[in-house]
Structures are given as structure tokens and as C-alpha cells.
Amino acid sequence: MDRQPGHDTRTVRLAMLQARAEPLALTENLALVDASALEAREAGADLLLTPELFATGYAPTLIAESVSAASVAGAHESLRAIAANRGIALAFSLPGPGPADEREITATLVDKTGTVILGYAKSHLFGPAERSSFRPGAEAPRVAELLGLRMALLICYDVEFPETVRAAALRGAQVVLVPTALAAGYENVARVLVPARALENSLIVAYSNHVGVEDGLELAGASVVAGPDGNLLVDAGSASGLVYADLSVPDVDVDYLADRRPGLYRAWEQNRTTEET
């Protein structure tokens, strides 16, 4: 895996949406994504990242009770059409297909023609509302090239576990896109953990959140983009709207992936297991 600087000068202009969604108002929420895609493309963006479950609003219990598989399928096609009509790649999150009691929380990346490039199902569900409304995913994040960069998807709570971003990094990711629904009071996730994940894996993490109150939950905003040096390229604060960051192949001083000693770590784990028995 080539992580050295100077091999690719391609820059991708990323737009991130930070806004309030109206729970269960799919038509209105999709219209906001469409308007944001148009605005982002006119500003020169190549890719728009939107928050977790934005089309439905972040309301796990209401989604389980009221959002049909047909509505999910319709929203998925509408989002693909937005990408194609506006000529911009798009990363979005929806409930998974199928019956409500079998659904995961998913993220999808499509290119500017609306063609699906990547899909992912959230592997770490947060809190009782999510755990009673969705199933956790089990598949590792996949990596695909888009716009000259190798990209992966994670969702919200996933990024708080070092194993998830490391799994994407070991598969060659240079950028990890994270739709999220981070509650107010947890801003250190965005401003401490997200930069740490970027730094320890020598990649870029883009983290797009809701802001405002949805279904009684106050969401934090604090959408960020963290570079491979751990510094924030963007911090959206509490404002609604679009923020932008220019992404390129990560240029790293210390390559933690190259210096890992996985055989040693396996031995440590085996010794721990032996010590416990």
C-alpha cells in the first residue's frame, strides 16, 4: 500500500451537510439534501457527505414503527437520483432494506452518476433505542476508489472503536466517511476521538452530524474533518449548512501501520487468554 507523498496530486473537494432533519418527513428531508447537493456542486464540490439517517430524521423508535421498506427503497432511489441530477458523488445513511425487525442502519456511497460504489451496515449500535430498533452489522468496512482516493464508510458510534477505523486502514482506506448522529454533550467524540482515529491510522476522517433537536434528542453539530496529522481541517461548530474541505492523498510523517507488530499483539492476546484460564 503506497502512502508516500507526491504520487497523486488529485484534490477532492468535500462538502458536509450539518442540519436538522424533521423526523419521518422524508419528502422535506430529501428536498434539503437535493438543495444542498446543488449548492455544493455550484461551489465546486465533488462529494457531499450527509448525516446518519438524515432522510428519515434520527428517530430510531419512530423509524421502526412507521417507516416501511417501500419508503426506504424510494428514499434510496431518490438519493441516487439526486447525485445523478446534480452531478455530485453522495454519501448517505438510511435504514436497511427489508422488514423493520430485520433492518440495519446503513450507509451508501454513490458516484456522480448515482452508481453505488460502497455500502456498509453499522456494526456498533448505540443505546437502547437503536438496539431495540435495528440489528448490528457484522461485515468489515470495504474500500473502493472514488475521485482518485480510496474511501471507506463507517457510521457514528463505530468510529469510537479503534478497531473499526483500523480495519478500514488495513484495507487501504485513505479517507473514512462517517455519517453520524452525535448527541449534545459528547462533542469530545468529534474533537478528540475522530482526530485520534485519523492520526493513528494515517488517513482522513470526515464526520457529518445533525444539529438541533430531533424526536426530543438534542444533536451536537460539531461536524469535523480530521487530517492524518490529527489536526482538524474543518469544525462546523453549531451552525447549520454546508462546510467544505479539500482532500488529497494523506502525507504522513509517522506511518503507524507500517510500524505495527501484529505477531507481537497476537502473542500478547494469547498470553492474556492463558493467564485467565
Coordinates of N, CA and C in Angstrom, one line a residue, residues 77-196:
E77 N -33.6 5.3 -3.9 CA -33.6 5.7 -5.3 C -33.6 7.2 -5.5
S78 N -34.3 7.9 -4.6 CA -34.3 9.4 -4.7 C -32.9 10.0 -4.4
L79 N -32.2 9.4 -3.5 CA -30.8 9.9 -3.2 C -29.8 9.6 -4.4
R80 N -30.0 8.4 -4.9 CA -29.2 8.1 -6.1 C -29.5 9.1 -7.3
A81 N -30.8 9.4 -7.4 CA -31.2 10.4 -8.5 C -30.7 11.8 -8.2
I82 N -30.6 12.2 -6.9 CA -30.1 13.5 -6.6 C -28.6 13.6 -7.0
A83 N -27.8 12.5 -6.7 CA -26.4 12.5 -7.1 C -26.3 12.7 -8.6
A84 N -27.1 11.9 -9.4 CA -27.0 11.9 -10.8 C -27.5 13.2 -11.4
N85 N -28.6 13.8 -10.9 CA -29.2 15.0 -11.4 C -28.3 16.2 -11.1
R86 N -27.6 16.2 -9.9 CA -26.8 17.3 -9.6 C -25.3 17.1 -10.0
G87 N -25.0 15.9 -10.4 CA -23.6 15.7 -10.9 C -22.6 15.7 -9.7
I88 N -22.9 15.1 -8.6 CA -22.0 15.1 -7.4 C -22.1 13.8 -6.8
A89 N -21.0 13.2 -6.3 CA -21.0 12.0 -5.5 C -21.6 12.3 -4.2
L90 N -22.2 11.3 -3.6 CA -23.0 11.5 -2.4 C -22.9 10.3 -1.5
A91 N -22.7 10.6 -0.2 CA -22.7 9.6 0.9 C -23.9 9.8 1.8
F92 N -24.7 8.8 2.0 CA -25.9 9.0 2.7 C -26.2 7.7 3.6
S93 N -27.1 7.9 4.6 CA -27.4 6.8 5.5 C -28.9 6.7 5.6
L94 N -29.3 5.4 5.6 CA -30.7 5.0 5.6 C -30.9 3.8 6.5
P95 N -32.2 3.5 6.9 CA -32.4 2.2 7.4 C -32.2 1.2 6.3
G96 N -31.8 0.0 6.6 CA -31.6 -1.1 5.6 C -32.9 -1.5 5.0
P97 N -32.8 -2.3 3.9 CA -34.0 -2.8 3.3 C -34.6 -4.0 4.1
G98 N -35.8 -4.3 3.7 CA -36.4 -5.4 4.4 C -37.4 -5.0 5.5
P99 N -37.9 -6.0 6.2 CA -38.8 -5.8 7.3 C -38.2 -5.0 8.5
A100 N -39.0 -4.2 9.2 CA -38.4 -3.3 10.2 C -37.7 -4.1 11.3
D101 N -38.1 -5.3 11.6 CA -37.4 -6.1 12.7 C -36.1 -6.8 12.2
E102 N -35.8 -6.6 10.9 CA -34.5 -7.2 10.4 C -33.6 -6.2 9.8
R103 N -33.9 -4.9 10.0 CA -33.1 -3.8 9.4 C -31.8 -3.4 10.2
E104 N -30.8 -3.1 9.4 CA -29.6 -2.5 10.0 C -29.7 -1.0 9.7
I105 N -28.7 -0.2 10.3 CA -28.5 1.2 9.9 C -27.4 1.1 8.8
T106 N -27.7 1.7 7.7 CA -26.7 1.6 6.6 C -26.2 2.9 6.1
A107 N -25.0 2.8 5.4 CA -24.5 4.0 4.7 C -24.2 3.5 3.3
T108 N -24.3 4.4 2.3 CA -24.1 4.1 0.9 C -23.3 5.3 0.3
L109 N -22.4 5.0 -0.5 CA -21.6 5.9 -1.3 C -21.9 5.7 -2.8
V110 N -22.4 6.8 -3.5 CA -22.6 6.7 -4.9 C -21.8 7.7 -5.6
D111 N -21.5 7.5 -6.9 CA -20.7 8.4 -7.6 C -21.7 9.5 -8.3
K112 N -21.1 10.3 -9.1 CA -21.9 11.4 -9.6 C -23.0 11.0 -10.7
T113 N -22.9 9.7 -11.1 CA -24.0 9.2 -11.9 C -25.1 8.4 -11.1
G114 N -24.9 8.4 -9.8 CA -25.8 7.6 -9.0 C -25.5 6.2 -8.8
T115 N -24.4 5.7 -9.4 CA -24.0 4.3 -9.3 C -23.4 4.0 -7.9
V116 N -23.9 2.9 -7.3 CA -23.4 2.6 -5.9 C -22.0 2.1 -6.0
I117 N -21.1 2.7 -5.2 CA -19.7 2.4 -5.1 C -19.4 1.5 -3.8
L118 N -20.1 1.9 -2.7 CA -19.8 1.2 -1.5 C -21.1 1.2 -0.7
G119 N -21.3 0.1 0.2 CA -22.3 0.0 1.2 C -21.7 -0.5 2.5
Y120 N -22.4 -0.1 3.6 CA -21.9 -0.6 4.9 C -23.0 -0.6 5.8
A121 N -23.0 -1.5 6.8 CA -24.0 -1.6 7.9 C -23.4 -1.4 9.2
K122 N -23.9 -0.5 10.0 CA -23.4 -0.1 11.3 C -23.2 -1.3 12.2
S123 N -21.9 -1.4 12.7 CA -21.6 -2.6 13.5 C -21.8 -2.4 15.0
H124 N -21.8 -1.2 15.4 CA -21.9 -0.9 16.9 C -23.1 0.0 17.1
L125 N -24.2 -0.5 17.6 CA -25.4 0.2 17.8 C -25.3 0.9 19.2
F126 N -25.8 2.2 19.3 CA -25.7 3.0 20.5 C -27.0 3.1 21.2
G127 N -27.0 2.7 22.4 CA -28.2 3.0 23.3 C -29.4 2.0 23.0
P128 N -30.3 2.1 24.0 CA -31.5 1.2 23.9 C -32.4 1.4 22.7
A129 N -32.5 2.7 22.3 CA -33.4 2.9 21.1 C -32.9 2.3 19.9
E130 N -31.6 2.5 19.6 CA -31.0 1.8 18.4 C -31.1 0.3 18.5
R131 N -30.7 -0.2 19.7 CA -30.6 -1.7 19.8 C -32.0 -2.4 19.8
S132 N -33.0 -1.6 20.1 CA -34.4 -2.2 20.0 C -35.0 -2.0 18.6
S133 N -34.4 -1.2 17.8 CA -35.0 -0.8 16.5 C -34.2 -1.4 15.3
F134 N -33.0 -1.7 15.5 CA -32.1 -2.2 14.4 C -31.3 -3.4 14.8
R135 N -30.8 -4.1 13.8 CA -29.8 -5.1 14.0 C -28.4 -4.6 13.8
P136 N -27.4 -5.1 14.5 CA -26.0 -4.6 14.2 C -25.5 -5.3 12.9
G137 N -24.7 -4.6 12.2 CA -24.0 -5.3 11.0 C -22.8 -6.1 11.5
A138 N -22.3 -6.9 10.6 CA -21.1 -7.7 11.0 C -20.0 -7.7 10.0
E139 N -20.2 -7.1 8.9 CA -19.2 -7.1 7.8 C -18.2 -6.0 8.0
A140 N -16.9 -6.3 7.8 CA -15.9 -5.2 7.8 C -16.1 -4.2 6.8
P141 N -15.6 -2.9 7.1 CA -15.8 -1.9 6.1 C -14.9 -2.2 4.8
R142 N -15.6 -2.1 3.7 CA -14.9 -2.3 2.4 C -14.3 -0.9 1.9
V143 N -13.4 -1.0 1.0 CA -12.7 0.2 0.4 C -12.9 0.2 -1.1
A144 N -13.2 1.3 -1.6 CA -13.3 1.5 -3.1 C -12.7 2.8 -3.5
E145 N -12.2 2.9 -4.7 CA -11.6 4.2 -5.1 C -12.7 5.0 -5.8
L146 N -12.7 6.3 -5.4 CA -13.6 7.3 -6.0 C -12.9 8.6 -6.0
L147 N -12.9 9.2 -7.2 CA -12.3 10.5 -7.4 C -10.8 10.5 -7.1
G148 N -10.2 9.3 -7.3 CA -8.8 9.2 -7.1 C -8.3 8.9 -5.7
L149 N -9.3 8.7 -4.8 CA -8.9 8.4 -3.4 C -9.6 7.1 -3.0
R150 N -9.0 6.3 -2.1 CA -9.6 5.1 -1.6 C -10.4 5.4 -0.4
M151 N -11.7 5.1 -0.5 CA -12.6 5.6 0.6 C -13.3 4.4 1.2
A152 N -13.7 4.6 2.5 CA -14.5 3.6 3.3 C -15.6 4.3 4.0
L153 N -16.6 3.6 4.5 CA -17.7 4.1 5.2 C -17.7 3.5 6.6
L154 N -18.0 4.3 7.6 CA -18.4 3.8 9.0 C -19.6 4.7 9.4
I155 N -20.2 4.4 10.5 CA -21.4 5.1 10.9 C -21.3 5.4 12.4
C156 N -21.3 6.7 12.8 CA -21.5 7.2 14.1 C -20.6 6.5 15.2
Y157 N -21.3 5.7 16.0 CA -20.6 5.1 17.2 C -19.5 4.2 16.8
D158 N -19.5 3.7 15.5 CA -18.4 2.8 15.0 C -17.1 3.5 15.2
V159 N -17.0 4.8 14.9 CA -15.7 5.5 14.9 C -15.1 5.6 16.3
E160 N -15.9 5.3 17.3 CA -15.4 5.4 18.7 C -14.6 4.2 19.1
F161 N -14.6 3.2 18.2 CA -13.8 2.0 18.5 C -12.6 1.9 17.6
P162 N -11.4 1.9 18.1 CA -10.2 1.9 17.3 C -10.2 0.8 16.2
E163 N -10.8 -0.3 16.5 CA -10.7 -1.5 15.6 C -11.4 -1.2 14.3
T164 N -12.4 -0.3 14.3 CA -13.2 -0.1 13.0 C -12.4 0.7 12.0
V165 N -11.8 1.8 12.4 CA -11.0 2.6 11.5 C -9.8 1.9 11.1
R166 N -9.2 1.1 12.1 CA -8.0 0.3 11.7 C -8.3 -0.7 10.7
A167 N -9.5 -1.3 10.8 CA -9.9 -2.3 9.7 C -10.0 -1.6 8.4
A168 N -10.5 -0.4 8.3 CA -10.6 0.3 7.0 C -9.2 0.6 6.5
A169 N -8.3 1.1 7.4 CA -7.0 1.5 7.1 C -6.2 0.3 6.6
L170 N -6.3 -0.8 7.2 CA -5.5 -2.0 6.8 C -6.0 -2.5 5.4
R171 N -7.2 -2.1 5.0 CA -7.7 -2.5 3.7 C -7.4 -1.4 2.6
G172 N -6.6 -0.4 3.1 CA -6.1 0.6 2.1 C -6.8 1.9 2.1
A173 N -7.8 2.2 3.0 CA -8.5 3.4 3.0 C -7.6 4.6 3.2
Q174 N -7.8 5.7 2.5 CA -7.2 6.9 2.7 C -8.1 8.0 3.3
V175 N -9.4 7.7 3.1 CA -10.5 8.6 3.6 C -11.6 7.7 4.2
V176 N -12.0 8.0 5.4 CA -13.2 7.3 6.0 C -14.3 8.4 6.2
L177 N -15.4 8.1 5.6 CA -16.6 8.9 5.6 C -17.6 8.4 6.7
V178 N -18.0 9.3 7.6 CA -18.8 8.9 8.7 C -20.0 9.7 8.9
P179 N -21.2 9.2 8.4 CA -22.4 9.9 8.8 C -22.7 9.6 10.3
T180 N -23.1 10.6 11.0 CA -23.3 10.4 12.4 C -24.5 11.1 13.0
A181 N -24.9 10.8 14.2 CA -26.0 11.5 14.9 C -25.5 11.6 16.4
L182 N -24.5 12.5 16.6 CA -23.9 12.7 17.9 C -24.7 13.6 18.8
A183 N -25.0 13.1 20.0 CA -25.8 13.9 20.9 C -25.0 15.0 21.5
A184 N -25.7 16.1 21.9 CA -25.0 17.2 22.6 C -24.5 16.7 23.9
G185 N -23.3 17.2 24.3 CA -22.6 16.7 25.5 C -21.5 15.8 25.2
Y186 N -21.5 15.3 23.9 CA -20.5 14.3 23.5 C -19.5 14.9 22.5
E187 N -19.4 16.2 22.5 CA -18.5 16.8 21.4 C -17.1 16.4 21.4
N188 N -16.6 15.8 22.5 CA -15.2 15.3 22.5 C -15.0 14.1 21.6
V189 N -16.1 13.4 21.3 CA -16.0 12.4 20.3 C -15.5 13.0 19.0
A190 N -16.1 14.1 18.6 CA -15.7 14.8 17.3 C -14.4 15.4 17.4
R191 N -14.1 16.0 18.5 CA -12.9 16.9 18.6 C -11.7 16.2 19.3
V192 N -11.9 15.0 19.8 CA -10.7 14.2 20.4 C -10.6 12.9 19.7
L193 N -11.7 12.0 19.7 CA -11.6 10.7 19.2 C -11.4 10.7 17.7
V194 N -12.2 11.5 17.0 CA -12.1 11.5 15.5 C -10.7 11.9 15.0
P195 N -10.1 13.0 15.6 CA -8.7 13.3 15.2 C -7.7 12.1 15.6
A196 N -8.0 11.5 16.7 CA -7.1 10.4 17.1 C -7.2 9.2 16.1

